[in-house]
CSV table of C-alpha atoms in Angstrom, one decimal:
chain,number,residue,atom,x,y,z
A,1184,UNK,CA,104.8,120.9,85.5
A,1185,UNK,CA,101.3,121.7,87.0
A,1186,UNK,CA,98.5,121.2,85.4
A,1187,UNK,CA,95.6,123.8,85.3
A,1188,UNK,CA,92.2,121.8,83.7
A,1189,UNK,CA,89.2,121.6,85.5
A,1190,UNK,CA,88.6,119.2,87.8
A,1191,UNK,CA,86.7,116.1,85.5
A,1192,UNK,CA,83.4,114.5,86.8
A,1193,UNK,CA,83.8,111.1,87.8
A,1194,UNK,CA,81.7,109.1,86.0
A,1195,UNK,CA,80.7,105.2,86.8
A,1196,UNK,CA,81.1,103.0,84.0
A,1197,UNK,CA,78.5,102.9,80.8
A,1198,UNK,CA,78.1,98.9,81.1
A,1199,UNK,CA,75.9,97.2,83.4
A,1200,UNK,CA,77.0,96.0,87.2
A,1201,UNK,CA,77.0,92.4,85.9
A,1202,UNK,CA,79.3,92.7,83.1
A,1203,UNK,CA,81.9,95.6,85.0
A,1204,UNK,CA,82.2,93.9,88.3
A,1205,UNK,CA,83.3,90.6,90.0
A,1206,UNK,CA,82.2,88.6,92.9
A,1207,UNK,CA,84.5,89.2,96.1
A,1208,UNK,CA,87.1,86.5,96.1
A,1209,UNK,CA,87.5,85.0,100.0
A,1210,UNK,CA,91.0,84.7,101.1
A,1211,UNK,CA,90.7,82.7,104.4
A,1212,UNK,CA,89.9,83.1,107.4
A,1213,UNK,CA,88.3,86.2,106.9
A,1214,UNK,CA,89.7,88.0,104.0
A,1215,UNK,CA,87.9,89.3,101.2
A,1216,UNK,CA,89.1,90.8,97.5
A,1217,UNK,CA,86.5,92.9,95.5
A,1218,UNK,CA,87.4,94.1,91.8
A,1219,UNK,CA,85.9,96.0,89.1
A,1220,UNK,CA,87.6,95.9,85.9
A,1221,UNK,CA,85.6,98.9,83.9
A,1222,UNK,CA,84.5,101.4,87.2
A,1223,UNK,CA,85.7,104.0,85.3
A,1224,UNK,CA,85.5,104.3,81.0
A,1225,UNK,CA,88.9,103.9,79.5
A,1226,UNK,CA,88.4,107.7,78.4
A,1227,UNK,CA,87.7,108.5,81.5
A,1228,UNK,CA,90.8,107.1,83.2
A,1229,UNK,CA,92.9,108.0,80.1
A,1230,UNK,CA,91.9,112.0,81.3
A,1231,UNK,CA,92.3,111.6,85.0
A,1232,UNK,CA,95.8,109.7,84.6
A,1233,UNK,CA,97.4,112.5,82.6
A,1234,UNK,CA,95.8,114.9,84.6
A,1235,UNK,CA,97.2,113.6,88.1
A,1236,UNK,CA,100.5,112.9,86.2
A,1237,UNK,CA,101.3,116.8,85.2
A,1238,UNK,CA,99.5,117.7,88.8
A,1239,UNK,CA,100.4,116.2,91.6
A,1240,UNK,CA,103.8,116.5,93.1
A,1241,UNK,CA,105.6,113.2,93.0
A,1242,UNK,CA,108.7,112.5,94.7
A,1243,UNK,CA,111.0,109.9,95.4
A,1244,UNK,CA,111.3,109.4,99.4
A,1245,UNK,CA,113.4,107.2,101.4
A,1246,UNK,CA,112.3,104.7,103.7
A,1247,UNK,CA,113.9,102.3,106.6
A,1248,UNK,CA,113.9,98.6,105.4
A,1249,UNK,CA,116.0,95.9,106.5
A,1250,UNK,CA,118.1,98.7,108.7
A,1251,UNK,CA,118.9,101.3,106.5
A,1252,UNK,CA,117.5,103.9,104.2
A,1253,UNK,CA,116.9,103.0,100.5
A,1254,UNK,CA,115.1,105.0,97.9
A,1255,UNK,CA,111.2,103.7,96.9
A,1256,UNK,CA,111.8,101.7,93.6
A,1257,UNK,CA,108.0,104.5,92.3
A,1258,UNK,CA,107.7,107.6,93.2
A,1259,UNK,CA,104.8,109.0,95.7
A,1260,UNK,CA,102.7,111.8,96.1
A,1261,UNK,CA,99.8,111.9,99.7
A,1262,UNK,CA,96.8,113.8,100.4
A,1263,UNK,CA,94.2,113.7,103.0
A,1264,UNK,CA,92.1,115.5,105.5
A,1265,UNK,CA,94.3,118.2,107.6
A,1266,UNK,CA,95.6,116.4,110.4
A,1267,UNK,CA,95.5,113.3,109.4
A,1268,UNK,CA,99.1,111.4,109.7
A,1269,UNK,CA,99.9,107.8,107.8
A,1270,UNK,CA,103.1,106.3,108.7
A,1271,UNK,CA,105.0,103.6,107.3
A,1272,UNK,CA,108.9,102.2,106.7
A,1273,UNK,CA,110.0,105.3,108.6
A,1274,UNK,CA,108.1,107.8,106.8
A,1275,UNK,CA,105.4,110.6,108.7
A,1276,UNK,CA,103.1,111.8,105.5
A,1277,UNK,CA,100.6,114.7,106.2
A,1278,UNK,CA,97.3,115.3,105.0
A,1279,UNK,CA,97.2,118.8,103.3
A,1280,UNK,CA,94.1,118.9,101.6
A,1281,UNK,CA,92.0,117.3,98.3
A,1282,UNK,CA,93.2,118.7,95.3
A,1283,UNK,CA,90.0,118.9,92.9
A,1284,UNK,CA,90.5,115.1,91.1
A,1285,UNK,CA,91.0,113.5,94.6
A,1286,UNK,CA,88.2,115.2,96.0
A,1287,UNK,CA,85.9,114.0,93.5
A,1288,UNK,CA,87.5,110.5,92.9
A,1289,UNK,CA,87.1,109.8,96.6
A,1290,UNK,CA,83.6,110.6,96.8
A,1291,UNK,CA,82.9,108.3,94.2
A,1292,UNK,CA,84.7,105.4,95.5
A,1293,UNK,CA,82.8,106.5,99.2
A,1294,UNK,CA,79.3,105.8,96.9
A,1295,UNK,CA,80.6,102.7,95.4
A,1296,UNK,CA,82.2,100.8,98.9
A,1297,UNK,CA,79.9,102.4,101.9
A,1298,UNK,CA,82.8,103.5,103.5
A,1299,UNK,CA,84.1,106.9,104.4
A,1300,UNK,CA,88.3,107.6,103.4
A,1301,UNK,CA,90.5,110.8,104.8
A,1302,UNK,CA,93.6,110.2,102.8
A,1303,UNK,CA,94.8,108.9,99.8
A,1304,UNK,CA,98.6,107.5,98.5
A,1305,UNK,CA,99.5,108.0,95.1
A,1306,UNK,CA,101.8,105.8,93.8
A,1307,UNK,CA,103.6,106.2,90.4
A,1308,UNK,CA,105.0,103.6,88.2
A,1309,UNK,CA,107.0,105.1,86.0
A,1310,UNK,CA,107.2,102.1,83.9
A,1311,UNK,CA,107.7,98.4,84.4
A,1312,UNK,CA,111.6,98.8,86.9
A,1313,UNK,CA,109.4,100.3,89.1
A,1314,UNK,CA,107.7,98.2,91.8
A,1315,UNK,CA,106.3,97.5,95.3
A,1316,UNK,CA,107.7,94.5,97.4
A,1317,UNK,CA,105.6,92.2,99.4
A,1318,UNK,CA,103.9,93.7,102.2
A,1319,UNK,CA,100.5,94.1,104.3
A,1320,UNK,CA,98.9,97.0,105.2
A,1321,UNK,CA,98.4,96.9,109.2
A,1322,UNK,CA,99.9,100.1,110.8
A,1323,UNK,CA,98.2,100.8,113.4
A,1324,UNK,CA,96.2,103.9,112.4
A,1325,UNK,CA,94.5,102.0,109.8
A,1326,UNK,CA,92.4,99.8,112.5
A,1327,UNK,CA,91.8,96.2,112.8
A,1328,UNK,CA,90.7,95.4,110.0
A,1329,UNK,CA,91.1,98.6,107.7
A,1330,UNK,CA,88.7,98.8,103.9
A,1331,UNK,CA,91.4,99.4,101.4
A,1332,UNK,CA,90.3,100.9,97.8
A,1333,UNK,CA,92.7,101.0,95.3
A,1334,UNK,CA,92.2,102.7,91.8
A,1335,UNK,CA,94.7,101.8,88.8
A,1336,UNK,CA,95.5,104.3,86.3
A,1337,UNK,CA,97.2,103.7,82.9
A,1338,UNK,CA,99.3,100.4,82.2
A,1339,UNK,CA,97.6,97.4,83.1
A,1340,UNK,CA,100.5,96.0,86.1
A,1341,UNK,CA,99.9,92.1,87.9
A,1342,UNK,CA,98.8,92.4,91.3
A,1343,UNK,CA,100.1,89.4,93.8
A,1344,UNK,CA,98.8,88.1,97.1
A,1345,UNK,CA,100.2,85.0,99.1
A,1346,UNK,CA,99.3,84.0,102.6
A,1347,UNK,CA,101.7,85.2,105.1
A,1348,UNK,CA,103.9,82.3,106.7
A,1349,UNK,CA,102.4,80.0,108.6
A,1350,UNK,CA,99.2,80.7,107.1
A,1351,UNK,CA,97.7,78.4,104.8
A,1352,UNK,CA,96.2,79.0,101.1
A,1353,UNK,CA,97.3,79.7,97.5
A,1354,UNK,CA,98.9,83.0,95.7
A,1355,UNK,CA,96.3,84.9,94.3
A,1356,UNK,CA,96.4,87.3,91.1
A,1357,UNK,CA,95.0,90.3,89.1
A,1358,UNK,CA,95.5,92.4,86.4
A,1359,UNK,CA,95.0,95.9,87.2
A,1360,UNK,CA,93.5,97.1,84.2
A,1361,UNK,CA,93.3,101.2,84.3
A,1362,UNK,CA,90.5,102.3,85.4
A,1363,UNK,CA,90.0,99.8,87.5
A,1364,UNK,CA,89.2,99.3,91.4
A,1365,UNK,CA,90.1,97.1,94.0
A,1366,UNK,CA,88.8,96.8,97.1
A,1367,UNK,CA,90.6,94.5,100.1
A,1368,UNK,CA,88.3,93.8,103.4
A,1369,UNK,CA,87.7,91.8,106.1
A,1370,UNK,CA,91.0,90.5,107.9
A,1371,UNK,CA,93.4,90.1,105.0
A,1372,UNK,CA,96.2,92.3,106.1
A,1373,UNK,CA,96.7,89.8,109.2
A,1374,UNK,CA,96.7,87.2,107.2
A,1375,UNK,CA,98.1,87.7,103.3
A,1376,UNK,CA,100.6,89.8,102.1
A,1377,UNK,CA,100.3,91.5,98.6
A,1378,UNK,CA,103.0,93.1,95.9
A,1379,UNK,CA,103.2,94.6,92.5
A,1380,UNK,CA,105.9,92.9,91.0
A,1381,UNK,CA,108.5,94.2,87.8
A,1382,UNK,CA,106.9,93.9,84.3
A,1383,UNK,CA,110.4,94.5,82.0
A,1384,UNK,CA,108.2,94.6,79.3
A,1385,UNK,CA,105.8,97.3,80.0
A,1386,UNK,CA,107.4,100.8,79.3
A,1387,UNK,CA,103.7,103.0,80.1
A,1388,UNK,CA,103.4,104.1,83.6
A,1389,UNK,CA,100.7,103.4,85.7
A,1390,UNK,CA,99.4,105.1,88.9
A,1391,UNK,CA,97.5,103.6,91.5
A,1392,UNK,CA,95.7,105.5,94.1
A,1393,UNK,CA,95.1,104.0,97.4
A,1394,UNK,CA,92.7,105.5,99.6
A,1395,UNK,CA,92.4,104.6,103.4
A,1396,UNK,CA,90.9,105.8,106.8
A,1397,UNK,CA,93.4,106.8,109.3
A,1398,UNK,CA,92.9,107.3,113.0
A,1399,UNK,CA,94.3,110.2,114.8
């Protein structure tokens, strides 16, 4: 089902910086975590998360893990700049454009960070089977060290980070509440991994957009 509303304004949050936003968490040696819980009104998010869920065109692809081909426990749905390519677990996603939420959502979270994005993942969490396994983000498009925003739509999900092995520090965790955005800097994907773990209990989905600046 498509959905044919106008695109909505993003708007920031009506609270003050100080009550909305976080210090950024350090996650040695050079890692940092920035999140703010109200960046969008719970209206607001409420809108844009049915809005992307009737619109956009999610799908469950394959990938390559651990030598073979399994189906993404979420489905997915990638936009960006024409000729922009991300790649990961076997997969070669193309950037075909902004629809008119994207568009405006990533211009926003440009203002907010001071960094510039040419494609976004969407990822769709149906409800609380579906998941995403530990991980870092460090293909090699994204750069050295690559400014990751992330905006979480609908259910609130838990967010994990642990130092990869060998590495020293403690797991880390957030909420994602929706409307919500999180921001990873600095030289954390060499050093921490991160997942989004089961939640049996939580039947809403959520969906988390996470916009990045690709080379080539």
């Amino acid at each position: 089902m498509r959905c044919e509303t106008e695109p909505l304004p993003i708007t920031m949050p009506d609270v003050p910086d100080n009550n909305s936003r976080t210090s950024p968490v350090h996650l040695p040696p050079g890692g940092t975590i920035s999140y703010t819980e109200r960046w969008l009104s719970s209206d607001h998010a409420a809108r844009l998360c049915k809005q992307l869920l009737e619109s956009l065109h999610w799908r469950q692809l394959p990938v390559y893990l651990f030598g073979r081909w399994i189906p993404q426990p979420r489905l997915t749905d990638f936009h960006g700049d024409p000729g922009t390519c991300y790649s990961y677990a076997g997969l070669d996603l193309r950037g075909r454009g902004w629809p008119g939420p994207l568009a405006e959502l990533r211009e926003a979270v440009a203002l907010h960070t001071g960094q510039r994005f040419n494609t976004v993942l969407c990822n769709l969490y149906r409800n609380g089977n579906d998941y995403m396994g530990w991980h870092a983000d460090d293909e090699r498009e994204l750069g050295r060290d690559p400014i990751i925003a992330s905006v979480s739509l609908g259910a609130s999900r838990r967010f994990l980070l642990r130092p990869r092995r060998g590495e020293r520090g403690e797991r880390r965790e957030f909420v994602l509440a929706s409307g919500s955005l999180l921001v990873m800097a600095g030289d954390l994907q060499h050093h921490w991994q991160h997942q989004l773990p089961k939640a049996l209990r939580v039947g809403e989905p959520r969906i988390n957009l996470t916009f990045r600046q690709v080379s080539g």
